[in-house]
């Protein structure tokens, strides 16, 4: 019974959570938020799905991507650290200003990229643990 | 240029894998291109470097930490670079035919090129730490190559053994490097070598430093008593054995010792350790090789013996010894490499490497026999081969020692001549038995699959280069031999190399050794029979395996002790330990006067409400009768803490706290949902009292810590720096700027740990599911409990 209400809630909340995560990720450098928090929000969204639709559903949906996502996140973070090597420094913040006509100046820096890497690692890490722990135990355990 | 060449090889690794080289019959020639480019460039440098030029490149990658990738090409680095790249090209061609369209060819090339990159980096690095990283790179690629055939348990065991032995050695070596860096004040190798040698030899920490570094070199170069991993590494595909475990990687230890030779060679500890260890390894390897029947095993033990010779030569601090070392390295690479490749082709053609089943192969494979003859005679050291030149110089070293009046010189001479005689004996065995004798003693293997001429070509090329060098001495000796020998010696070396020196005592000794070798070859059957009787104690594998078993047993019993207690006891011990260590330092302060806490300030209304809420929720958690209500009231404690963060304007902290609370709460519910509902048993008074006591101690300690942290900064605070610079870092959210910019290195470390933890945790959770179902009536062993979260309060009051 409860699952039916959860499924309804899930329909409404999951998209909101994903959008929220992206907002946290984008504004994170200036407002509350950031890659770590955004990653946790995504994990919460998947937790919602696990509760509403069962862990098998989510596992089929994203299970195989989780570990590659962690790897990709780590690679992105390391890549952002290497960007400043021409200046003779590792992990030095490097910023580029892109002026968008009519919309002001967009500042993109290696920390943004680094944050995206953190986001991917954290979201995939927490989600993979959620999935593993919510897998039904073998029948005959206590 | 050096970095470009390294990058070329590193990029070739994945590229060749993705190209699926198994689709083309002659893919090996394509794969040989990158190492050929490296070889060609190095050859152009022979002239200038031979004249004493040195190429240096520096790439600073972290100025703040003083870290840079220093590359340096001098005579010795060029010499090793040529061996690595030149033989690498031949191996790449050979592997293309050896794997013969097997799908694993691409993977092999990827590993081979990663190894090549690491090995070249190792010999070109001018920084101890960079050298260490490349060193480990060769260990890891070697591990993956030995365990190439994943279905073979023996290969996996050999690979693990090799990795553990060389890995432990490398760790010791890293410690030695740190000591060396501390003593010399620099991690740059060329800067260290420029210091006067007694900076090191007269330092109080010289002996520990030297022993640690020697451990690394000896394990890598398979010296006694660490030699046993090398024969076990023969499960690798033959091209890898020829390349890593004979021509290049196992010489990394020799390279390191040669590199550091100018700084350490004057110490007597260096002299005696290298002399004894090298000498024992030389004789032992040569003797054990006699009892082997597998072609690759014979070659492996012969390699161990030759590595012993090289280490022994490094003990001496003379021009002849440096020259003998250089000649020995190149001669060995140019005869042992082809011999391994020949063993691989024989295996490929007949399906066996057992020498007792091989005979008369010369008829079916004349080209291969020619290659075996060229390489084998060089290994035997017969005039006029390259091997002869190397052996003459080796014997000359001991003659010089003897002439100086030390009777030990004679012992060394006899030992080397004996090893030389054994080399002659099994060189002849390797040429005669598979290729020329009429019939094999056991069921003879037929040639089902004769190799194409192109398959044999790399063998002939390598053996041909080895044959040609003694006749081209005038052209190559300055760049190829004098320059590396000068680097080893730390002083310019003048050469007088020639094949024929007349009837010198050295030549006569050499003849004597050959005669003795012929005798051993003639009597090989009784000798081998006698050896086969001897117990297999010398191998060292058994001792190592026993040690490892004991280590695993120790880890198991420790785990059972630590994890055997119920969870509540574990948590209690952990918290008490944390509180206990810091209790005194916290409560040695007088909170009333020392810290200047304003006790009269009234808390705000919200603070009181939230604190009361948190305390009430905590009380409910403790008194809860069902698990569900305990979890939910625990969540309320978290929520109250989160609100406190909000009121103290820490939105990021509050958000994180909130999300973590939600996730753990739902997880706990999920986990308890699986466990049959059960009334929480009331906890016995005694245990309850104990828990209360622990809680009070921990809580008062935490309270004291909080007060202390808030009132008296122990260090000058860095937060001012952060808040001043946060705008310069293009960010408004200081927490995030700290995470991804100011302290990004920490974050990078954290997310790396997360990924490793995720993989490990995943494997653990998986493994427990794959384990056979336990009998539910048996209490499960706590050390193997399925997952910690599923039995949080197991044991006393679960």
Short mmCIF file of C-alpha atoms in Angstrom, two decimals, chain B residues 515-692:
data_model
loop_
_atom_site.label_atom_id
_atom_site.label_comp_id
_atom_site.label_asym_id
_atom_site.label_seq_id
_atom_site.Cartn_x
_atom_site.Cartn_y
_atom_site.Cartn_z
CA UNK B 515 87.74 -27.23 -21.06
CA UNK B 516 86.05 -27.81 -17.73
CA UNK B 517 82.75 -26.82 -19.29
CA UNK B 518 83.23 -29.37 -22.06
CA UNK B 519 83.93 -31.99 -19.41
CA UNK B 520 80.73 -31.13 -17.53
CA UNK B 521 78.83 -31.24 -20.82
CA UNK B 522 80.31 -34.67 -21.57
CA UNK B 523 79.40 -36.00 -18.12
CA UNK B 524 76.08 -34.17 -17.95
CA UNK B 525 73.97 -37.26 -17.46
CA UNK B 526 75.64 -38.50 -14.25
CA UNK B 527 75.92 -34.89 -13.03
CA UNK B 528 72.24 -34.22 -13.62
CA UNK B 529 71.29 -37.52 -12.04
CA UNK B 530 73.30 -36.60 -8.94
CA UNK B 531 71.64 -33.21 -8.80
CA UNK B 532 68.16 -34.61 -9.20
CA UNK B 533 68.75 -36.56 -5.96
CA UNK B 534 69.55 -33.41 -3.99
CA UNK B 535 66.65 -32.07 -1.93
CA UNK B 536 64.94 -29.02 -3.38
CA UNK B 537 65.77 -26.84 -0.39
CA UNK B 538 67.66 -24.20 -2.31
CA UNK B 539 64.65 -22.83 -4.12
CA UNK B 540 63.41 -20.62 -1.28
CA UNK B 541 59.84 -20.83 -2.55
CA UNK B 542 58.77 -23.10 0.30
CA UNK B 543 60.17 -20.78 2.96
CA UNK B 544 58.42 -17.82 1.41
CA UNK B 545 55.11 -19.63 1.19
CA UNK B 546 55.36 -20.70 4.84
CA UNK B 547 56.01 -17.09 5.82
CA UNK B 548 53.00 -15.90 3.88
CA UNK B 549 50.76 -18.58 5.38
CA UNK B 550 51.83 -17.53 8.87
CA UNK B 551 51.14 -13.91 8.02
CA UNK B 552 47.62 -14.72 6.85
CA UNK B 553 47.07 -16.82 9.96
CA UNK B 554 48.21 -13.95 12.18
CA UNK B 555 45.90 -11.52 10.37
CA UNK B 556 43.02 -13.95 10.82
CA UNK B 557 43.52 -14.42 14.54
CA UNK B 558 43.94 -10.66 15.09
CA UNK B 559 40.71 -10.04 13.23
CA UNK B 560 38.89 -12.61 15.34
CA UNK B 561 40.10 -10.95 18.53
CA UNK B 562 39.28 -7.41 17.43
CA UNK B 563 36.00 -8.10 15.67
CA UNK B 564 34.84 -10.91 17.93
CA UNK B 565 33.30 -8.61 20.52
CA UNK B 566 29.71 -7.38 20.18
CA UNK B 567 29.33 -4.13 18.32
CA UNK B 568 28.36 -2.12 21.40
CA UNK B 569 31.59 -3.14 23.11
CA UNK B 570 33.63 -2.22 20.03
CA UNK B 571 32.03 1.21 19.86
CA UNK B 572 32.60 1.69 23.59
CA UNK B 573 36.27 0.81 23.38
CA UNK B 574 36.80 3.10 20.39
CA UNK B 575 35.12 6.07 22.04
CA UNK B 576 36.84 5.55 25.37
CA UNK B 577 40.20 5.32 23.66
CA UNK B 578 39.58 8.57 21.81
CA UNK B 579 38.43 10.31 24.99
CA UNK B 580 41.15 8.77 27.12
CA UNK B 581 44.04 9.98 24.98
CA UNK B 582 42.87 13.57 25.09
CA UNK B 583 41.11 13.66 28.44
CA UNK B 584 44.02 15.04 30.40
CA UNK B 585 44.98 17.71 27.89
CA UNK B 586 41.40 18.95 27.80
CA UNK B 587 40.75 18.97 31.54
CA UNK B 588 44.11 20.32 32.61
CA UNK B 589 42.59 23.71 31.82
CA UNK B 590 40.61 25.59 34.35
CA UNK B 591 37.45 26.30 32.45
CA UNK B 592 36.31 28.96 34.91
CA UNK B 593 39.34 31.22 34.69
CA UNK B 594 41.87 30.11 32.07
CA UNK B 595 39.68 30.19 29.06
CA UNK B 596 37.77 33.33 29.68
CA UNK B 597 34.43 31.74 28.93
CA UNK B 598 31.64 34.18 29.61
CA UNK B 599 29.38 31.88 31.66
CA UNK B 600 26.92 34.66 32.35
CA UNK B 601 25.87 35.09 28.69
CA UNK B 602 22.34 33.84 28.24
CA UNK B 603 21.54 31.42 25.45
CA UNK B 604 19.00 32.56 22.88
CA UNK B 605 15.48 31.18 22.81
CA UNK B 606 16.13 29.02 19.72
CA UNK B 607 19.22 27.50 21.21
CA UNK B 608 17.34 26.44 24.32
CA UNK B 609 14.49 24.96 22.31
CA UNK B 610 16.80 23.03 20.00
CA UNK B 611 18.99 21.78 22.81
CA UNK B 612 15.97 20.54 24.77
CA UNK B 613 14.62 18.91 21.62
CA UNK B 614 17.91 17.13 20.98
CA UNK B 615 18.16 15.91 24.58
CA UNK B 616 14.59 14.67 24.62
CA UNK B 617 15.03 12.86 21.32
CA UNK B 618 18.19 11.24 22.64
CA UNK B 619 16.35 10.06 25.76
CA UNK B 620 13.57 8.61 23.63
CA UNK B 621 16.17 6.76 21.54
CA UNK B 622 17.63 5.14 24.61
CA UNK B 623 14.28 4.19 26.08
CA UNK B 624 12.64 3.13 22.82
CA UNK B 625 10.92 -0.22 22.86
CA UNK B 626 11.02 -0.88 19.12
CA UNK B 627 13.83 -0.46 16.69
CA UNK B 628 11.84 1.76 14.37
CA UNK B 629 11.10 4.36 17.02
CA UNK B 630 14.74 4.28 18.11
CA UNK B 631 15.85 5.04 14.55
CA UNK B 632 13.34 7.83 14.11
CA UNK B 633 14.15 9.56 17.37
CA UNK B 634 17.86 9.26 16.52
CA UNK B 635 17.03 11.05 13.29
CA UNK B 636 15.41 13.78 15.34
CA UNK B 637 18.65 14.34 17.24
CA UNK B 638 20.34 14.82 13.89
CA UNK B 639 17.65 17.23 12.76
CA UNK B 640 18.06 19.35 15.88
CA UNK B 641 21.82 19.52 15.30
CA UNK B 642 21.16 20.52 11.72
CA UNK B 643 18.93 23.39 12.85
CA UNK B 644 21.64 24.57 15.20
CA UNK B 645 23.98 24.77 12.19
CA UNK B 646 21.36 26.85 10.42
CA UNK B 647 21.15 29.31 13.30
CA UNK B 648 24.91 29.61 13.37
CA UNK B 649 24.79 30.44 9.65
CA UNK B 650 26.52 27.39 8.27
CA UNK B 651 24.12 26.44 5.47
CA UNK B 652 26.51 24.04 3.76
CA UNK B 653 27.10 22.11 6.91
CA UNK B 654 23.37 22.03 7.60
CA UNK B 655 22.61 20.75 4.11
CA UNK B 656 25.21 18.02 4.34
CA UNK B 657 24.05 17.02 7.82
CA UNK B 658 20.47 16.89 6.62
CA UNK B 659 21.24 14.73 3.60
CA UNK B 660 23.42 12.36 5.58
CA UNK B 661 20.69 12.06 8.26
CA UNK B 662 18.10 11.19 5.64
CA UNK B 663 20.30 8.65 3.93
CA UNK B 664 21.39 6.86 7.11
CA UNK B 665 17.88 6.88 8.53
CA UNK B 666 16.39 5.25 5.46
CA UNK B 667 19.27 2.81 5.23
CA UNK B 668 18.81 1.75 8.85
CA UNK B 669 15.11 1.31 8.26
CA UNK B 670 15.84 -0.76 5.17
CA UNK B 671 18.26 -2.95 7.07
CA UNK B 672 16.02 -3.48 10.10
CA UNK B 673 13.12 -4.13 7.79
CA UNK B 674 14.88 -7.33 6.71
CA UNK B 675 15.32 -8.55 10.25
CA UNK B 676 12.19 -10.11 11.75
CA UNK B 677 10.46 -7.66 14.09
CA UNK B 678 11.46 -8.31 17.63
CA UNK B 679 10.82 -6.57 20.86
CA UNK B 680 13.98 -4.88 22.12
CA UNK B 681 15.04 -6.79 25.20
CA UNK B 682 15.58 -4.59 28.25
CA UNK B 683 19.29 -4.26 28.84
CA UNK B 684 20.58 -5.71 32.13
CA UNK B 685 21.19 -3.06 34.82
CA UNK B 686 24.90 -3.71 35.02
CA UNK B 687 25.51 -3.23 31.29
CA UNK B 688 23.20 -0.28 31.21
CA UNK B 689 25.21 1.36 33.97
CA UNK B 690 28.43 0.73 32.14
CA UNK B 691 27.02 2.30 28.98
CA UNK B 692 25.90 5.31 30.97
#
